[in-house]
Coordinates of C-alpha atoms and ligand atoms in Angstrom, one line a residue:
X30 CA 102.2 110.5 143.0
X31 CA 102.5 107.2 142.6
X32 CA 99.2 106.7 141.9
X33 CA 99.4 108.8 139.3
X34 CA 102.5 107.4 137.4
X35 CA 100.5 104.3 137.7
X36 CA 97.6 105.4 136.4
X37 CA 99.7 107.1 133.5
X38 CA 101.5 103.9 132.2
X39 CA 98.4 101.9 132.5
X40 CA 96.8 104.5 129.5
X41 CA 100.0 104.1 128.0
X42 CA 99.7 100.7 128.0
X43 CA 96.1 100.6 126.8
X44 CA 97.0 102.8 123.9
X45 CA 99.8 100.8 122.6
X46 CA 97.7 97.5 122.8
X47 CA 94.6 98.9 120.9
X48 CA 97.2 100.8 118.4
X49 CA 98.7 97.0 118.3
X50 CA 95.3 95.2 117.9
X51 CA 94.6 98.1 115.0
X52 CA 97.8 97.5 113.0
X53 CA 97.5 93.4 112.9
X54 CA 93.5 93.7 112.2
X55 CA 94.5 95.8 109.6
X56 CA 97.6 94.1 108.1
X57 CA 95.8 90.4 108.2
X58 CA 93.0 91.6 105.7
X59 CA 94.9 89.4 102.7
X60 CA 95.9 86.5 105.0
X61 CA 91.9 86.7 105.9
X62 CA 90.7 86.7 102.3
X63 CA 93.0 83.6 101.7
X64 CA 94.5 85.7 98.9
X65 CA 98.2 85.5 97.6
X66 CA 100.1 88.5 99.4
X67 CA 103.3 90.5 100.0
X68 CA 104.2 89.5 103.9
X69 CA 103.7 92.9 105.5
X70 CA 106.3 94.2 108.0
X71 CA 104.7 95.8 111.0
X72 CA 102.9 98.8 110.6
X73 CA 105.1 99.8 107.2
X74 CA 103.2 97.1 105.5
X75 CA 105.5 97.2 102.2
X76 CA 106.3 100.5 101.3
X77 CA 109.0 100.9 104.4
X78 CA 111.6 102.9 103.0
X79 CA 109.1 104.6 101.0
X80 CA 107.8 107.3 103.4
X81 CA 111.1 108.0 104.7
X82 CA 112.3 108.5 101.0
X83 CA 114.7 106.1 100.9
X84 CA 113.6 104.7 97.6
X85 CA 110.6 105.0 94.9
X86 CA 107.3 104.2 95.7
X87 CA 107.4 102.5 91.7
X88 CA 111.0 100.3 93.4
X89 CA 108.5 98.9 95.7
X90 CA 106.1 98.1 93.2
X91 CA 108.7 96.9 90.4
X92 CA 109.8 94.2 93.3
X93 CA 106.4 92.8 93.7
X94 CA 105.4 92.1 90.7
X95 CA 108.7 90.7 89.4
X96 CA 108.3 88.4 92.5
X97 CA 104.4 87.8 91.8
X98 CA 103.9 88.4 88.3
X99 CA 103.1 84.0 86.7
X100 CA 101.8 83.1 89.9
X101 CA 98.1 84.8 90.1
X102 CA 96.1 87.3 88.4
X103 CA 96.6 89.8 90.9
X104 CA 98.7 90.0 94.8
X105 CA 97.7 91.7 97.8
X106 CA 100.1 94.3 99.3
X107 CA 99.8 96.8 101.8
X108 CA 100.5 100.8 101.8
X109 CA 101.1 101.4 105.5
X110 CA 97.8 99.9 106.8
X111 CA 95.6 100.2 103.3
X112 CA 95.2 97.1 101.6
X113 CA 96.1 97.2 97.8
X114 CA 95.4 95.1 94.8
X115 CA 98.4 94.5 92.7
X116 CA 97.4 93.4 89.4
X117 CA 100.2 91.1 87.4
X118 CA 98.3 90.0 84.5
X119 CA 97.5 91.7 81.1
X120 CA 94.0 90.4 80.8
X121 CA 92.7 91.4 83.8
X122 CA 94.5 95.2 83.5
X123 CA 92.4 94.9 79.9
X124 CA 89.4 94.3 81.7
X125 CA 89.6 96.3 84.6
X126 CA 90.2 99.4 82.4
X127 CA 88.0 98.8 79.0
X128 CA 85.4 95.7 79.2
X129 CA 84.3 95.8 82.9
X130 CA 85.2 99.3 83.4
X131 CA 82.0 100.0 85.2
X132 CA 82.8 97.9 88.0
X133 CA 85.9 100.5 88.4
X134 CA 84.6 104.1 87.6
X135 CA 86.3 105.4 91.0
X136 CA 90.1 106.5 91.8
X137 CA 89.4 106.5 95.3
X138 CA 91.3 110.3 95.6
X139 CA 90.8 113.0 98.2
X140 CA 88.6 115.7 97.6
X141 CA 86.5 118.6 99.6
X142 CA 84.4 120.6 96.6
X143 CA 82.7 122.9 100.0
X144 CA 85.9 123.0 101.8
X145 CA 88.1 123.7 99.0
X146 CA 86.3 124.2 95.8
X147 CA 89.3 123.5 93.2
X148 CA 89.4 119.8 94.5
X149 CA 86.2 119.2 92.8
X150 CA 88.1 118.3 89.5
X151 CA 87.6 115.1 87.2
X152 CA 91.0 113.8 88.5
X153 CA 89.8 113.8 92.4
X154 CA 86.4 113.1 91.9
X155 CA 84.7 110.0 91.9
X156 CA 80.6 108.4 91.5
X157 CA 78.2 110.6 89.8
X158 CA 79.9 114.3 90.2
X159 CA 82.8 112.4 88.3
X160 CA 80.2 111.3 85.6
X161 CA 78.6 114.2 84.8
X162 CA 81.8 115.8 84.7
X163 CA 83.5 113.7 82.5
X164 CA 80.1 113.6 79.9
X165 CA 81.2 117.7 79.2
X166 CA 84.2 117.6 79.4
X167 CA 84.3 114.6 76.7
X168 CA 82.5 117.5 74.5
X169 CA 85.6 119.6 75.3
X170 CA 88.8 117.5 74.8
X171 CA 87.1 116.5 71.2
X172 CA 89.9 116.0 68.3
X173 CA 88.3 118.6 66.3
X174 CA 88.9 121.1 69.1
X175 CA 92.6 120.2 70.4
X176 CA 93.2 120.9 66.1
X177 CA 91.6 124.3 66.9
X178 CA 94.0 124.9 69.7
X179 CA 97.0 123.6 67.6
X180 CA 98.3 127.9 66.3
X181 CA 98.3 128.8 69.7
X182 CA 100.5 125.8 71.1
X183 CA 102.8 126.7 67.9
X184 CA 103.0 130.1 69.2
X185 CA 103.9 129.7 72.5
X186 CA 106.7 126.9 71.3
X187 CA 108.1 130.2 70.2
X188 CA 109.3 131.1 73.2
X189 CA 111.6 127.9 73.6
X190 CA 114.0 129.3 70.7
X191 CA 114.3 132.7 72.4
X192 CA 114.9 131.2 75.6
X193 CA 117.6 128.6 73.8
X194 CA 119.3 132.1 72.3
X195 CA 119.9 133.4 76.2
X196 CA 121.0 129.7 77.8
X197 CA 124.0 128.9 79.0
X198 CA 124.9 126.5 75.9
X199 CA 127.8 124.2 78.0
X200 CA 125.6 123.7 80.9
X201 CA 121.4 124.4 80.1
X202 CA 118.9 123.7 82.7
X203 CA 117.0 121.7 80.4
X204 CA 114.0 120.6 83.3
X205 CA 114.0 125.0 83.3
X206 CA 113.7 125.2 79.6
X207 CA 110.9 122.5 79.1
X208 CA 109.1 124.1 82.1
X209 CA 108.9 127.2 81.2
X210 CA 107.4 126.3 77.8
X211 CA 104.8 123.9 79.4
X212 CA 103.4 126.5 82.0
X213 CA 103.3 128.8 79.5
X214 CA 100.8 126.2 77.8
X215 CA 99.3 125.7 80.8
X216 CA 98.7 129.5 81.8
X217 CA 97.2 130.1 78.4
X218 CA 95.3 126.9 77.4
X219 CA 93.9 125.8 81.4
X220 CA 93.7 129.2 82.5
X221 CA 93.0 131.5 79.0
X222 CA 96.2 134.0 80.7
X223 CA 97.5 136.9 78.7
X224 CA 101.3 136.7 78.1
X225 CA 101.9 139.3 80.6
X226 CA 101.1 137.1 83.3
X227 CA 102.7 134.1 83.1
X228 CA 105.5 135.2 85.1
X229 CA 102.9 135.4 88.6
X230 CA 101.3 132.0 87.2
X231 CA 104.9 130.4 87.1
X232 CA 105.8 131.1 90.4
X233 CA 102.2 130.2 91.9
X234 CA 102.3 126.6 89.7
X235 CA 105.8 125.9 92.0
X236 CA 104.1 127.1 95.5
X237 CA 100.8 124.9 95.4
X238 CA 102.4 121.7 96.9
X239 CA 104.4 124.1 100.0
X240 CA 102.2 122.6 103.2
X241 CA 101.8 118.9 101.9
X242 CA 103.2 116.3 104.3
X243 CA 102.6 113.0 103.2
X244 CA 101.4 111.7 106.6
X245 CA 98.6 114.3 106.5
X246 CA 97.4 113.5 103.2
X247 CA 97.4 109.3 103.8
X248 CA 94.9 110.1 106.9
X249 CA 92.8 112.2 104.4
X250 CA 92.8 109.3 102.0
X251 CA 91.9 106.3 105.0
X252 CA 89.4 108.7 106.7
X253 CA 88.1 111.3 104.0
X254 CA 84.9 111.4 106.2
X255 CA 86.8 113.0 109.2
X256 CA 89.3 114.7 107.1
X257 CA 86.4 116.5 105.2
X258 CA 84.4 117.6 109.1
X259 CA 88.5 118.9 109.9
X260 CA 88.4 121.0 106.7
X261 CA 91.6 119.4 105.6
X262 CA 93.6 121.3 102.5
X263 CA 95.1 119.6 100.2
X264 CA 97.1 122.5 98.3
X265 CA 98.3 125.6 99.8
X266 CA 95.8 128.5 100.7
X267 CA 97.4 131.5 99.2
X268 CA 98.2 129.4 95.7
X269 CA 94.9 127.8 95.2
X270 CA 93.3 131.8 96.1
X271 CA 95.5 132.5 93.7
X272 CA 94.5 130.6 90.8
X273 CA 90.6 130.6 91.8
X274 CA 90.9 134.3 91.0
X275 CA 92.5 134.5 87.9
X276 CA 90.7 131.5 86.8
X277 CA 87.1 133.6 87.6
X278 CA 88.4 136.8 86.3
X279 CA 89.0 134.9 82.7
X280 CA 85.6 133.7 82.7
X281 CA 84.1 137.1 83.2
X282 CA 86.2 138.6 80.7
X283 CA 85.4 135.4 78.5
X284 CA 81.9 136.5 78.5
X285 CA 82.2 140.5 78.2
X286 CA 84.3 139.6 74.9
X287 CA 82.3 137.6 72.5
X288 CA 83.8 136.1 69.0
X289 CA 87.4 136.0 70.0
X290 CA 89.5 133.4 68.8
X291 CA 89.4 130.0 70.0
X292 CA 92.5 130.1 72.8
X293 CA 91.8 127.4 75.8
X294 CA 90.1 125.0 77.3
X295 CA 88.1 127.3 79.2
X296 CA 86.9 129.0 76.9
X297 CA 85.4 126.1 75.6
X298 CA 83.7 125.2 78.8
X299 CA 82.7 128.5 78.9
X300 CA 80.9 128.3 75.5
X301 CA 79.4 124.8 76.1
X302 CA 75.5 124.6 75.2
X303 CA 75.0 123.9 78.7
X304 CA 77.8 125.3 80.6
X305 CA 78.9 124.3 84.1
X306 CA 79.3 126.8 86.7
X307 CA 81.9 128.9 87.2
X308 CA 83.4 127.9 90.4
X309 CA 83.6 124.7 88.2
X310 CA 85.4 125.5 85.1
X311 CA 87.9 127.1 87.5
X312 CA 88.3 123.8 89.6
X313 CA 88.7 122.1 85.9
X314 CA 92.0 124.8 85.0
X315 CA 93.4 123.7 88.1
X316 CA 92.8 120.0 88.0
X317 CA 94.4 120.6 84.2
X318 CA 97.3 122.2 85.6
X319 CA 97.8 119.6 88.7
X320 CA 97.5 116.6 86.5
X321 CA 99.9 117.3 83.7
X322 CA 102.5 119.8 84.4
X323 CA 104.8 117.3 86.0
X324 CA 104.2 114.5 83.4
X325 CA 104.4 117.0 80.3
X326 CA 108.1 118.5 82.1
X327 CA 109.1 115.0 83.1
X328 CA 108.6 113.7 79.1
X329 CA 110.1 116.4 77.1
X330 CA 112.9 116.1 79.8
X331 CA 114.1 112.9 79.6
X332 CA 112.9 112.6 75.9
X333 CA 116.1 115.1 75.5
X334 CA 118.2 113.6 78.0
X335 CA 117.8 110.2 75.9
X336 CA 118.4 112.0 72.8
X337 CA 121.5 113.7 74.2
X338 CA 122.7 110.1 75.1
X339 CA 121.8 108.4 71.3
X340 CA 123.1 111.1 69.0
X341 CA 122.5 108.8 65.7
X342 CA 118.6 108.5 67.3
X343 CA 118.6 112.8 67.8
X344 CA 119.9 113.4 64.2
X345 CA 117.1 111.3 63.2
X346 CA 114.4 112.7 64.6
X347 CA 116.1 116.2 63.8
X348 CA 116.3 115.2 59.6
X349 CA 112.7 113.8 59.7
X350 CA 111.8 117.3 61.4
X351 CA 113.1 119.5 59.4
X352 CA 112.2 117.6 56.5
X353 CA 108.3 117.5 57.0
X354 CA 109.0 121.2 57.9
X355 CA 110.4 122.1 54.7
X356 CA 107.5 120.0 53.0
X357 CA 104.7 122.1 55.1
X358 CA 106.0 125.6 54.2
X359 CA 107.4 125.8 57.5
X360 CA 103.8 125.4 59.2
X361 CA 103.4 123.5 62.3
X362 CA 99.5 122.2 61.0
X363 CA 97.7 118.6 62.0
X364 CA 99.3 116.9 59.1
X365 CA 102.4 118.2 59.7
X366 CA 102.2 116.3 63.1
X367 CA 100.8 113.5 61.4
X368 CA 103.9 112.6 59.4
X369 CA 106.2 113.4 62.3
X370 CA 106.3 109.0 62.8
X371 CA 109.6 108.4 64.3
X372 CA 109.4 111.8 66.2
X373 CA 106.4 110.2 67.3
X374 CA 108.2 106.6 68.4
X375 CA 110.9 108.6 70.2
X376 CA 108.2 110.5 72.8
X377 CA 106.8 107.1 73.0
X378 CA 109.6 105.1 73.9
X379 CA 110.1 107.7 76.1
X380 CA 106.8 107.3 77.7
X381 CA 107.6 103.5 78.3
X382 CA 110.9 104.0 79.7
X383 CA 110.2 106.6 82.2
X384 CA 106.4 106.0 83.0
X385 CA 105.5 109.7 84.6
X386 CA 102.4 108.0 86.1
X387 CA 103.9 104.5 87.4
X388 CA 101.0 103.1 88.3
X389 CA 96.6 103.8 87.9
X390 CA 94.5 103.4 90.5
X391 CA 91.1 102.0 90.4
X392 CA 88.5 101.3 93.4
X393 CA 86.2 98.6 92.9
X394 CA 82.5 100.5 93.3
X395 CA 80.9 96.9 93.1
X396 CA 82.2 93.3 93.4
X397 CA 84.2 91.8 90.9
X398 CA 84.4 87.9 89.6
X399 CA 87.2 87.3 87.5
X400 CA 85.5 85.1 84.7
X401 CA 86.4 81.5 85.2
X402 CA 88.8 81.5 88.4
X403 CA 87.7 81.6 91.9
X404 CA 88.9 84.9 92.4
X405 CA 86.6 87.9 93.8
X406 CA 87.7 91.9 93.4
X407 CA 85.5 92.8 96.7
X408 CA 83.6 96.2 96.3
X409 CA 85.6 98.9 97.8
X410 CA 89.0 97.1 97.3
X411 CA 91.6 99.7 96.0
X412 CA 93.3 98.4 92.7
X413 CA 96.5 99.7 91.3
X414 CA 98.0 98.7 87.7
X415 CA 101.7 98.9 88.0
X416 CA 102.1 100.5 84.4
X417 CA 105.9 101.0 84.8
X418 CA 106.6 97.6 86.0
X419 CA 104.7 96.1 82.9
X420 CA 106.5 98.8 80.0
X421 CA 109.4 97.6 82.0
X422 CA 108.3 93.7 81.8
X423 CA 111.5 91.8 79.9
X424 CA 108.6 89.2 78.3
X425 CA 106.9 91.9 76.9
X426 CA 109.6 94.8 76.0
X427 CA 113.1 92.6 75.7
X428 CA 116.0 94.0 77.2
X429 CA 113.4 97.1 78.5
X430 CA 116.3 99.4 79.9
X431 CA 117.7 100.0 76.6
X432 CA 116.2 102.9 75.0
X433 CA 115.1 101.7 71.2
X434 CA 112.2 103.9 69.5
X435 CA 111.8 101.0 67.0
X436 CA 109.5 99.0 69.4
X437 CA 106.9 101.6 68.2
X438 CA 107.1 101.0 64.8
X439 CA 103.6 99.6 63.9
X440 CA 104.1 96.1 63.2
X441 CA 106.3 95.6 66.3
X442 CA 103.4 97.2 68.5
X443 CA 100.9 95.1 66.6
X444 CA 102.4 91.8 68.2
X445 CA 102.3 92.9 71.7
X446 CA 99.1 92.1 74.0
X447 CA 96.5 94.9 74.5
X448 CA 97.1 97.2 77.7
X449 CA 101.3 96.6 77.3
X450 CA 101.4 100.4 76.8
X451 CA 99.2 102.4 79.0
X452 CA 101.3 106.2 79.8
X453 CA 98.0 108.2 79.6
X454 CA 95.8 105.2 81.5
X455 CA 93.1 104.0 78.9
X456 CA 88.8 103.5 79.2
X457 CA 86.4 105.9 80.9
X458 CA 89.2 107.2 83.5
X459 CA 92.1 107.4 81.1
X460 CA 93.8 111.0 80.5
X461 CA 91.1 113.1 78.9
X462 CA 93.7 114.8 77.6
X463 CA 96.0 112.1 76.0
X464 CA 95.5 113.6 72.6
X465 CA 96.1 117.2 73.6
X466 CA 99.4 116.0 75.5
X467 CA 101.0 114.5 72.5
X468 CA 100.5 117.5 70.5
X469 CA 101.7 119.7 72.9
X470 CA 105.2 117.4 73.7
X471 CA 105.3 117.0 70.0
X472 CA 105.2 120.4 69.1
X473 CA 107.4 121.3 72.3
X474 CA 110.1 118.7 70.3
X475 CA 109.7 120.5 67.0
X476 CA 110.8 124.1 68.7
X477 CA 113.4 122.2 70.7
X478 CA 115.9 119.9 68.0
X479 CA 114.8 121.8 64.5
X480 CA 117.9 124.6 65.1
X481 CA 119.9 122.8 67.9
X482 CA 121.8 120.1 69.3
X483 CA 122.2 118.2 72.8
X484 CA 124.9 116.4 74.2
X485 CA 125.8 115.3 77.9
X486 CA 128.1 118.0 79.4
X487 CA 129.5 117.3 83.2
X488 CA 126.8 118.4 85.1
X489 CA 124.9 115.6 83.7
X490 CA 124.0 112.8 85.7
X491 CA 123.9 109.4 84.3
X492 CA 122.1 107.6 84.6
X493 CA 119.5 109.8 85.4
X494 CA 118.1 109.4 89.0
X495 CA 114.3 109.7 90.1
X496 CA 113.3 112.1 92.9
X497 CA 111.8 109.6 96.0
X498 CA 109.4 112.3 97.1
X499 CA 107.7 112.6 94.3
X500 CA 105.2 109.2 93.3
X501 CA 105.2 110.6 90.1
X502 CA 108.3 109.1 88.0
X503 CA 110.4 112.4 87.9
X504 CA 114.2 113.8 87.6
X505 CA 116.0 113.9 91.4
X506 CA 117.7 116.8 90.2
X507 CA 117.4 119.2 86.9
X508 CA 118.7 117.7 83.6
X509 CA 121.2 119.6 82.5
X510 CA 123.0 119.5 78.9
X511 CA 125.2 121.0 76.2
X512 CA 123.2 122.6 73.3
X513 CA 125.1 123.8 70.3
X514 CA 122.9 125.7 67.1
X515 CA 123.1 123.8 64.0
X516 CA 121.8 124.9 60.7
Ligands
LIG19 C1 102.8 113.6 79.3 C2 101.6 114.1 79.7 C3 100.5 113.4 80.5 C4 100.5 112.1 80.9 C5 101.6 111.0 80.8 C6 99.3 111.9 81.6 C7 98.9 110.7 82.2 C8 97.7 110.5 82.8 C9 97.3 109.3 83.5 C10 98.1 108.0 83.6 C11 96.1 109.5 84.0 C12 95.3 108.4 84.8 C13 94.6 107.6 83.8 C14 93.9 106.4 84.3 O1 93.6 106.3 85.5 O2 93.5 105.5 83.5 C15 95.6 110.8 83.7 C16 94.4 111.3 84.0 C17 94.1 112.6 83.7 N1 94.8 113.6 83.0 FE1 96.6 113.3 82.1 N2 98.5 113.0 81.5 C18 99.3 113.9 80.8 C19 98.9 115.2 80.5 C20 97.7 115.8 80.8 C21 97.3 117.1 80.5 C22 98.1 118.1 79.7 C23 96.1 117.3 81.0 C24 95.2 118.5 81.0 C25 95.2 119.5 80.0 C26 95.7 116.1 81.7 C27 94.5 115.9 82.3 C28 94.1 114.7 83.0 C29 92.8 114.6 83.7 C30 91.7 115.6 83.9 C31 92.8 113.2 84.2 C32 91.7 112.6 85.0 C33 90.7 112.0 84.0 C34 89.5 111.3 84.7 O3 89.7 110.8 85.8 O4 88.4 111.3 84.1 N3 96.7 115.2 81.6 N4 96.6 111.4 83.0

């Protein structure tokens, strides 16, 4: 017996040291390099307080660079045990994402195309399936198309007036209102859905995330390799069945119906010269739908919640509105957009002030000299560009809390340095769908303030608070607001 308990705290013992000798191997890479780093605290590195919720991953990164940010072109800093590159100067953001882009083509993301075919989407993927990707899809997300889509996005907006005539005007669930219109996009443009589905969609689009656990996905990121042989999800079974189906059942009716109007995305993969497959275009509708539901609901949310809180800014935008309206018959068309400026300034402001993505993330795929300095990107370092810290920066947005639309006029955006305002990312791995996103939040503003008002009612909280889970920058709880009709 006592042989055994020996035995037993002996492993124990053995265990802990290795799992010791692991964590400070792993959390003296910076000290190592001889590069300028955030002191790590044991095992936590510096996100503690991060994975237990207790505060925003973009906190943790708003208090390193504010610390960092003169000192050196970029800080280490550690995420658990996974070193990070924290980059603090505008120069090397502008290089990292445009000039030397090719030194950065990967993300670095989890994905398992045989294990789970929707993951092989041009947000997870990396190296040359990412390439190829991107080269069609570039043929996709082309100006002239997103125009073609422009009816149908003014169609669906329809539905956010009839679902404003039903609300409950002293208290609306706005995050409910701005979400319902956006899956609606994303059901018909991602997907090519009939109307009479969106209701399944909806409910599927809110169940994908239901078995992620944080801890499981970090292990998938460190060790894709074993995470890959252990057929690790990363999206709930039943949901991702889910859209895989309805995805492949739209691109065999795509094809039985020839000559019908131009309605989605998929559709135009579908009728590419040299199409991809069809397991393929369905993994695209849901890469689609995972990368900008949240940050098309988070916008158009707090765009109203700022509005609701500056009424001389929402009368404004409401007068320039229904002015161009009035000037364009009424039609929601490409130069109607075009005039919409201030509109325009107010989604953009909003971008800046509440970042959805905080931060982009780049691995190195080779080795990286930052010209003249003695400072080396090594190849498979994993960079991240705090994007909300820098719209954020007081040197480069003064007195950045306030909410003031006019730092978009043109002038004023002409005098700040390139890469200050980066919501949609920028260069080969910036949002394919930047341009398609602003049309759709503007036109998703057009439906919302032409016939009504907002205003703060009590259920409002202010200021508005962002949910911990979430790395993505978005509401803790729903916004909720007055609305009254004006004429
Ligand atoms: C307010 C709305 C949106 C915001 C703020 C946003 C922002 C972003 C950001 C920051 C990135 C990473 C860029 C980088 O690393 O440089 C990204 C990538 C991406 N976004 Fe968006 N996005 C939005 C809407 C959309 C929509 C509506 C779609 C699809 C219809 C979409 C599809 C994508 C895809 C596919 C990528 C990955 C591109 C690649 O790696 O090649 N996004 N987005």
């Amino acid at each position: 017996m006592m042989d055994l308990m020996h035995r037993a705290l002996l492993t124990a013992f053995g265990a802990l040291s290795v799992f010791y000798a692991v964590v400070k191997i792993s959390l003296g890479y910076w000290k190592r390099r001889g590069i300028l780093h955030e002191k790590p605290k044991f095992f936590w590195g510096n996100i503690k307080g991060v994975v237990s919720g207790k505060r925003h991953a973009q906190d943790a990164l708003q208090t390193i660079y504010t610390e960092y940010k003169g000192k050196a072109p970029f800080v280490g800093f550690y995420a658990c045990l996974k070193p990070f590159i924290l980059v603090l100067d505008l120069k090397l953001v502008h290089q990292i994402i445009f000039t030397d882009a090719g030194h950065f083509t990967s993300r670095g993301l989890y994905s398992n195309p045989s294990g789970e075919p929707l993951s092989a989407n041009l947000l997870q993927l990396d190296g040359h399936k990412w390439r190829s990707l991107h080269a069609k899809s570039a043929e996709v997300f082309t100006p002239a198309n997103m125009q073609k889509l422009l009816p149908r996005l003014a169609q669906i907006s329809t539905r956010i007036q009839s679902d404003l005539d039903k609300a409950n005007l002293q208290s609306c669930n706005i995050s409910e209102l701005v979400g319902a219109y956006n899956t609606d996009v994303m059901a018909s443009m991602a997907f090519g859905l009939g109307g009479q589905h969106h209701q399944e969609f909806a409910k599927w689009t809110r169940n994908y995330w239901a078995d992620f656990r944080l801890w499981r996905a970090y292990l998938a990121l460190e060790f894709p390799f074993i995470a890959r042989l252990l057929q690790y999800k990363s999206y709930a079974e039943p949901a991702t069945a889910y859209f895989q189906k309805v995805a492949l059942a739209q691109i065999q009716e795509n094809r039985r119906r020839d000559r019908q109007p131009l309605q989605s995305f998929l559709q135009l993969y579908c009728n590419a010269a040299h199409p991809l497959g069809d397991d393929k275009v369905a993994a695209q509708a849901f890469g689609f739908l995972q990368a900008g539901l949240g940050p098309l609901n988070a916008t158009l949310g707090f765009c109203l919640y700022e509005l609701a809180r500056h009424p001389e800014l929402q009368d404004r935008t409401r007068l320039e509105i229904k002015k161009t309206l009035e000037q364009h018959g009424d039609l929601v068309t490409p130069e109607f957009l075009r005039e919409l400026r201030f509109t325009k300034q107010v989604l953009n402001e909003t971008l800046r002030l509440h970042t959805p993505h905080p931060f982009l993330l780049r691995r190195a795929t080779k080795e990286f000299e930052l010209p003249g300095s003695v400072f080396v990107i090594a190849r498979g370092n994993n960079v991240l560009i705090p994007t909300a810290a820098i719209h954020r920066d007081p040197e480069i947005y003064p007195d950045p809390e306030r909410f003031d639309p006019n730092r978009f006029e043109e002038e004023t955006k002409r005098s700040r340095p390139p890469a200050a305002f980066l919501p949609f990312g920028d260069g080969l791995r910036g949002c394919i769908a930047a341009r398609f996103a602003e049309q759709q939040l503007l036109v998703g503003l057009v439906a919302l303030l032409k016939n009504h008002r907002y205003a703060p009612c009590v259920e409002t909280t202010i200021p508005v608070e962002y949910d911990n889970r979430r790395l993505l920058l978005m509401p803790k709880s729903d916004i909720k607001l007055s609305v009254e009709r004006v004429e």
